[in-house]
Coordinates of C-alpha atoms in Angstrom, one line a residue:
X1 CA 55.9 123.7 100.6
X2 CA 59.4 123.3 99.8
X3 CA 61.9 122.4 102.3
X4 CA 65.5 123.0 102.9
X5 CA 67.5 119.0 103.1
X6 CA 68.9 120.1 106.4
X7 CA 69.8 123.1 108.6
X8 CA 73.9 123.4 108.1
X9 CA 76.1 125.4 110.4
X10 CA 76.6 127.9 107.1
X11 CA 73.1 129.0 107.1
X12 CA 73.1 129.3 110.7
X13 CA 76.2 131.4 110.9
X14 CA 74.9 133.4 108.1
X15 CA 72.0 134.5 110.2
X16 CA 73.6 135.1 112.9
X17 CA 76.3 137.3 111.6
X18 CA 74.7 138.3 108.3
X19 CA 77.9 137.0 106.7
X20 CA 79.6 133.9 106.0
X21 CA 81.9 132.4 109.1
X22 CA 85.0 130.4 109.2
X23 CA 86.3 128.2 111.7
X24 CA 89.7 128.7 112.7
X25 CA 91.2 125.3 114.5
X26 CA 93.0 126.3 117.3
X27 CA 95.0 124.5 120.1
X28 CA 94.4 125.4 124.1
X29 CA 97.8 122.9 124.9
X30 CA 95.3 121.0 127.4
X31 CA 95.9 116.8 127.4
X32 CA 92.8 114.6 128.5
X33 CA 91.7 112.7 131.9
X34 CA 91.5 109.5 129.2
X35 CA 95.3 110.7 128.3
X36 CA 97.0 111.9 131.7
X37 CA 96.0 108.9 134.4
X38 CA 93.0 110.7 136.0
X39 CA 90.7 107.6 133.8
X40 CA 93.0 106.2 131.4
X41 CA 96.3 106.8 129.9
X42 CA 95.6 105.2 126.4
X43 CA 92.9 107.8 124.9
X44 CA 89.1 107.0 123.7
X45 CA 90.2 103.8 121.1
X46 CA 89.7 105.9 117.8
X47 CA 91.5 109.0 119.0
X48 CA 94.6 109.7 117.1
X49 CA 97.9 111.1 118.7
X50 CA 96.2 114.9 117.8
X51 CA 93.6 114.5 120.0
X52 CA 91.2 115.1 116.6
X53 CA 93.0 118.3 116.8
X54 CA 95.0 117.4 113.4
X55 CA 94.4 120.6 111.8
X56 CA 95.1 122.9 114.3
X57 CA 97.8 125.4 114.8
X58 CA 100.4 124.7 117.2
X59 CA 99.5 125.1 121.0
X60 CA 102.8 126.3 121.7
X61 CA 102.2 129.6 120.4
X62 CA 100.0 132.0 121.8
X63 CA 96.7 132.6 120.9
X64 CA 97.7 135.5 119.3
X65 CA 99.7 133.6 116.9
X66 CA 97.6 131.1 116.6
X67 CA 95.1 133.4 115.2
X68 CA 97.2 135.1 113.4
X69 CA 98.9 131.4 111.6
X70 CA 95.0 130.0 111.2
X71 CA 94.2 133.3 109.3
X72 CA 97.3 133.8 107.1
X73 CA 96.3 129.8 105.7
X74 CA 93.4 130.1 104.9
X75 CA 93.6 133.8 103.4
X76 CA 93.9 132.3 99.5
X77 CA 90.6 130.9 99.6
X78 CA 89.2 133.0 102.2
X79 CA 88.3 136.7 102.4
X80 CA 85.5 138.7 104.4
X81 CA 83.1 137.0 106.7
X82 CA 83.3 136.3 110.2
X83 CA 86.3 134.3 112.1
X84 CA 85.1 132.0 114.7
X85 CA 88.0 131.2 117.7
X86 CA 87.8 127.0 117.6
X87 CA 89.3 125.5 120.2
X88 CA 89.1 121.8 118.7
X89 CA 91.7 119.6 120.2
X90 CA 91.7 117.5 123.3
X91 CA 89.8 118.4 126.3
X92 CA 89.0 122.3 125.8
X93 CA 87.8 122.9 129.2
X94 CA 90.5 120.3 131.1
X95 CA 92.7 123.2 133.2
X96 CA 91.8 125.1 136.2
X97 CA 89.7 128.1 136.1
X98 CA 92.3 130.5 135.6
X99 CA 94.1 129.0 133.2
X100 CA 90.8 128.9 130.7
X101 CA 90.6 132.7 131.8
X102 CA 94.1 133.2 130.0
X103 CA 93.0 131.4 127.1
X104 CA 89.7 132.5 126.3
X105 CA 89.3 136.1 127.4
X106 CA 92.2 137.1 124.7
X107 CA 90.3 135.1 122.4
X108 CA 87.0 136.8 123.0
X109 CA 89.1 140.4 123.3
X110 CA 90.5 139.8 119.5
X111 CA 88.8 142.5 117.0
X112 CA 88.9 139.7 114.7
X113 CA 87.1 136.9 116.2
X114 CA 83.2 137.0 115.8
X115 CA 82.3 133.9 118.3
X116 CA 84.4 131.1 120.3
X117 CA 83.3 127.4 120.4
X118 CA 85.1 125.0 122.4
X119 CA 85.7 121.2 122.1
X120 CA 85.2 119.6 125.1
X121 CA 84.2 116.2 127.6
X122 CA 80.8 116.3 129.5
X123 CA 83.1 115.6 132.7
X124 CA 85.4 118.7 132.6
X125 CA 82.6 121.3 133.4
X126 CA 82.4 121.8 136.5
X127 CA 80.0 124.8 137.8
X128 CA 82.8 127.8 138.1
X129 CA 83.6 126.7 134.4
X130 CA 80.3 127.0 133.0
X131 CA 80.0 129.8 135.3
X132 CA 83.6 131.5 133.8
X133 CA 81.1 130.5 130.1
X134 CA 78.1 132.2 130.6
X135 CA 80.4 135.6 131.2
X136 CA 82.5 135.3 128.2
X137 CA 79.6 134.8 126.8
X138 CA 78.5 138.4 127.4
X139 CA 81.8 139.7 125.1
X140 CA 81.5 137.0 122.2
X141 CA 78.7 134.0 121.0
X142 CA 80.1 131.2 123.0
X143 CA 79.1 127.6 122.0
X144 CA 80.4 124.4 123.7
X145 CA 80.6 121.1 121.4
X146 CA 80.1 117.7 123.9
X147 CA 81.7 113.9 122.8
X148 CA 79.3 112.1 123.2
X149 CA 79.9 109.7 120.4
X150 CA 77.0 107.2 121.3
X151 CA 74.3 106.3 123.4
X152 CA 75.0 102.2 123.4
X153 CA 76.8 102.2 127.1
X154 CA 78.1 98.8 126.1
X155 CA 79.7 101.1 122.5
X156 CA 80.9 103.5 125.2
X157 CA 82.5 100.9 127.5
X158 CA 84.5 99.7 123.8
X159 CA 85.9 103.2 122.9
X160 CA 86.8 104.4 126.3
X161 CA 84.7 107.3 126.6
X162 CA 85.1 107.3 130.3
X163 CA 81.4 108.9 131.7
X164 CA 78.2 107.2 131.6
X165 CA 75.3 109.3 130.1
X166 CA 73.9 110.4 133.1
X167 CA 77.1 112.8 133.3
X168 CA 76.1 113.6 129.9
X169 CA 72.7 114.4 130.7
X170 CA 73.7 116.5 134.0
X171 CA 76.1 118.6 131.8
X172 CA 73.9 119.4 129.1
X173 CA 70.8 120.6 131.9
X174 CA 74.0 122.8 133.3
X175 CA 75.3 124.5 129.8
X176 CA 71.2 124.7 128.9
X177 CA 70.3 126.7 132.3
X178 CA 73.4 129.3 131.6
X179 CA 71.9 129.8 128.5
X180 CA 75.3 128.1 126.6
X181 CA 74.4 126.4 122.9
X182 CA 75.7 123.0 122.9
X183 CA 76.6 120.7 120.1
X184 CA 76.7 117.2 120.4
X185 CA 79.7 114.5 118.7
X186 CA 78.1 111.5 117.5
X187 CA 80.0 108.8 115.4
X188 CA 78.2 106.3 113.1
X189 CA 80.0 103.1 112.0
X190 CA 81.4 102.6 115.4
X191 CA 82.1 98.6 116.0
X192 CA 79.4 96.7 116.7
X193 CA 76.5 99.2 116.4
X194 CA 73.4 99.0 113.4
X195 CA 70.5 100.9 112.4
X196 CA 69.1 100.5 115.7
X197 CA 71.7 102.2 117.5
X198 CA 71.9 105.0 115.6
X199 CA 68.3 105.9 115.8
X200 CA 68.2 105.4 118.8
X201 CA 71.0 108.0 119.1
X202 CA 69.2 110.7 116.4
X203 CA 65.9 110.1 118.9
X204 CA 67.8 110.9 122.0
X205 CA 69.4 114.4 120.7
X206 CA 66.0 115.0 119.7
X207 CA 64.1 114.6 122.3
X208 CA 66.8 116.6 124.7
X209 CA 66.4 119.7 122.4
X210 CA 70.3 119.8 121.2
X211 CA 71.4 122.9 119.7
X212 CA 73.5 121.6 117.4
X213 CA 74.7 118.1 115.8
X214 CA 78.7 116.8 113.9
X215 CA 78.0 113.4 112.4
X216 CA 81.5 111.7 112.2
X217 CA 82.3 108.9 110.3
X218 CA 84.1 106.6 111.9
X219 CA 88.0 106.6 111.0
X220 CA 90.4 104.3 111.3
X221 CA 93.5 105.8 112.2
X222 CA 97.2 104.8 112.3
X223 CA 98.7 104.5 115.2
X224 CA 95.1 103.8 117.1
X225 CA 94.5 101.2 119.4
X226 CA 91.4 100.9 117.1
X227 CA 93.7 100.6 114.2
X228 CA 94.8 97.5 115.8
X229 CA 91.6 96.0 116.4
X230 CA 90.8 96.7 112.6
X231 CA 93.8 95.0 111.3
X232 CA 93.2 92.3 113.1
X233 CA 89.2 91.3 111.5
X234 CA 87.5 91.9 114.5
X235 CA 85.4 94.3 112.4
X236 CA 84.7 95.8 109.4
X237 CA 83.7 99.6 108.5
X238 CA 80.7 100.3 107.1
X239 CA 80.0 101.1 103.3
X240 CA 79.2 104.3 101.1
X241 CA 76.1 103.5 100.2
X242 CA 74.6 102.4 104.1
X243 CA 76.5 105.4 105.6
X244 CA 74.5 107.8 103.3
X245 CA 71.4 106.5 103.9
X246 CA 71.4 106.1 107.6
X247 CA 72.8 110.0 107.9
X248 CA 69.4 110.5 106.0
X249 CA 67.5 108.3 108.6
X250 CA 69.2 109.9 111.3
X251 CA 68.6 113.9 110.0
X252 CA 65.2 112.8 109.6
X253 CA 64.7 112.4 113.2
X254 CA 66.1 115.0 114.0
X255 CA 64.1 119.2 115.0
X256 CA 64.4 121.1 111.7
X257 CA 66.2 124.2 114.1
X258 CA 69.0 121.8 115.1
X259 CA 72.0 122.8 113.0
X260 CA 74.1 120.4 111.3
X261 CA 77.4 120.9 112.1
X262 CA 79.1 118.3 110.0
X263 CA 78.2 115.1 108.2
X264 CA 81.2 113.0 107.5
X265 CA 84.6 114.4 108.8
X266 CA 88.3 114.4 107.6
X267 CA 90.3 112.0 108.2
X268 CA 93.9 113.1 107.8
X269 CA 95.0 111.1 104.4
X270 CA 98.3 110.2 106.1
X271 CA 97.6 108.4 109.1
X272 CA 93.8 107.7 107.6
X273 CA 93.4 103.4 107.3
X274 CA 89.6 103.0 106.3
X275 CA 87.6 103.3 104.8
X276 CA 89.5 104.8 101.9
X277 CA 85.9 106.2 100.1
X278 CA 85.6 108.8 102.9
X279 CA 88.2 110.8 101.4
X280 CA 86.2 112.4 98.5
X281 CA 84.0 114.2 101.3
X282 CA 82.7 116.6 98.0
X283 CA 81.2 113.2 96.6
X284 CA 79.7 112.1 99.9
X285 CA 77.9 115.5 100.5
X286 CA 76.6 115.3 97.1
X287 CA 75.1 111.8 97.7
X288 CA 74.0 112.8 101.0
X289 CA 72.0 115.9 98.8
X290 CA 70.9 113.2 95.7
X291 CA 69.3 110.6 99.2
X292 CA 67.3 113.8 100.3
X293 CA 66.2 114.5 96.5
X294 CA 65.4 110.7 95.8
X295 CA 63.3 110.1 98.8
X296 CA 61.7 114.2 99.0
X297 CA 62.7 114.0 102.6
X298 CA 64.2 116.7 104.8
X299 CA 65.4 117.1 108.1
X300 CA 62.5 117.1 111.0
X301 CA 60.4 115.1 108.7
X302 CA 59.8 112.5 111.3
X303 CA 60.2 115.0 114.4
X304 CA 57.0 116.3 115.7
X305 CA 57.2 117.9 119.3
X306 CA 59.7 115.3 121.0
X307 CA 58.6 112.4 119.6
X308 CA 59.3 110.1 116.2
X309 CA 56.3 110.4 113.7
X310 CA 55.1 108.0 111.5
X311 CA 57.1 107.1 108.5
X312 CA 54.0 107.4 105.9
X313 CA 54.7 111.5 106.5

């Protein structure tokens, strides 16, 4: 039997909509409880001063606009398919109720816009929110994308992520129960984690059933408070060659219906420190492909029923 390397977010949209999709990257102007005081003031350590909303349209324009900007770039390499409303930086969900209302109903209400996913914290979704979700969710596909960037509390104390995982946990039951897909954030090469952490990670999205799955490589980015810790040793990011394999590992571990969202992430060139190779992402997919080919893996080849299988599969 012949299997496909992994599940990716183009097949899945394709399914859906019987057509390719595109992301368009979107701003909701909302700041962050790590940003505004509520937790912190200084941001998770790695975020940059976009709030990994570098390549979205400006949230000072309406949503209208910001549509209407998102589509008008893309158009030269772009035409037909399905336009999916991204919400992508800061805290998606951080503003009362009403406010989301004003955002996301004209979203959902555009003739243009085929779904709405939404970047967002594990502790900014309260029940009205999910609530305000799940009703949206009867105009438009609605899918919610959770930072959770590790499972190594320690690794979480570091960056500044601000929640423990049981807050995690809670908020993913929630989403699951109103019937809201959820994609998870995870970032390998993260100071001080190995192997160990990261299956540990790929075991725990597995065994909680997670929609969907964005591997980020870790960036070092100017102007970061992990920048800082960078250039001064205190550690070192990880290598080509180990980042390929343990995405591998990791999609190994992980249910063959769990979509892969992303597997390596753009750093924006100008602000982007290390490590320099991520920058030819069309080399690192193709790598990624040649570890599946070398090794005739594929994703869920060590998944069976909630629990890791034996490696001799």
């Amino acid at each position: 039997m012949e299997h496909r390397p992994y599940y990716s977010a183009n097949q899945y949209y394709r399914e859906l909509f019987g057509e390719k999709a595109y992301k368009l990257s979107l701003d909701a102007g909302m700041t962050c409880p790590n940003r505004d005081g509520t937790l912190d003031m200084r941001g998770c350590i790695f975020c940059s001063a976009g709030g990994s909303g570098d390549f979205a349209q400006g949230a000072a324009d309406s949503v209208a606009e910001q549509l209407d900007g998102a589509i008008a770039r893309i158009a030269p390499k772009y035409s037909g398919g399905k336009y999916i409303a991204y919400f992508q930086a800061f805290t998606g969900t951080y503003a009362p109720l009403q406010r989301l209302r004003e955002i996301f109903i004209p979203a959902a209400e555009d003739a243009r816009i085929a779904g709405i996913s939404i970047a967002t914290r594990p502790d900014c979704l309260e029940d009205c929110k999910i609530e305000f979700l799940k009703e949206l969710a009867k105009r438009k596909p609605v899918w919610v994308e959770l930072g959770l960037q590790t499972v190594n509390e320690k690794t979480a104390k570091y960056i500044r992520r601000g929640y423990e995982l049981p807050v995690f946990e809670d908020t993913l039951s929630r989403l699951k129960l109103a019937g809201i897909p959820v994609t998870v954030h995870i970032i390998v090469g993260l100071p001080g984690e190995n192997r160990t952490d990261y299956i540990k990670c790929a075991e725990y999205l597995a065994d909680r059933q997670v929609e969907g799955v964005k591997i980020q490589l870790l960036h070092v980015l100017r102007g970061t408070d992990l920048a800082a810790d960078y250039e001064a040793g205190l550690f070192s990011t990880m290598e080509r060659d180990d980042y390929i394999r343990t995405v591998v590992d990791m999609l190994e571990l992980l249910p063959p219906d769990t979509v892969i969202h992303r597997l390596t992430g753009d750093g924006p060139r100008k602000i982007l420190i290390a490590p320099q190779w991520s920058t030819d992402k069309k080399n690192i997919l193709n790598l990624i492909h040649r570890e599946f080919k070398t090794r005739s893996t594929y994703q869920g080849r060590k998944y069976r029923n909630g629990s890791r299988i034996n490696d001799t599969l």
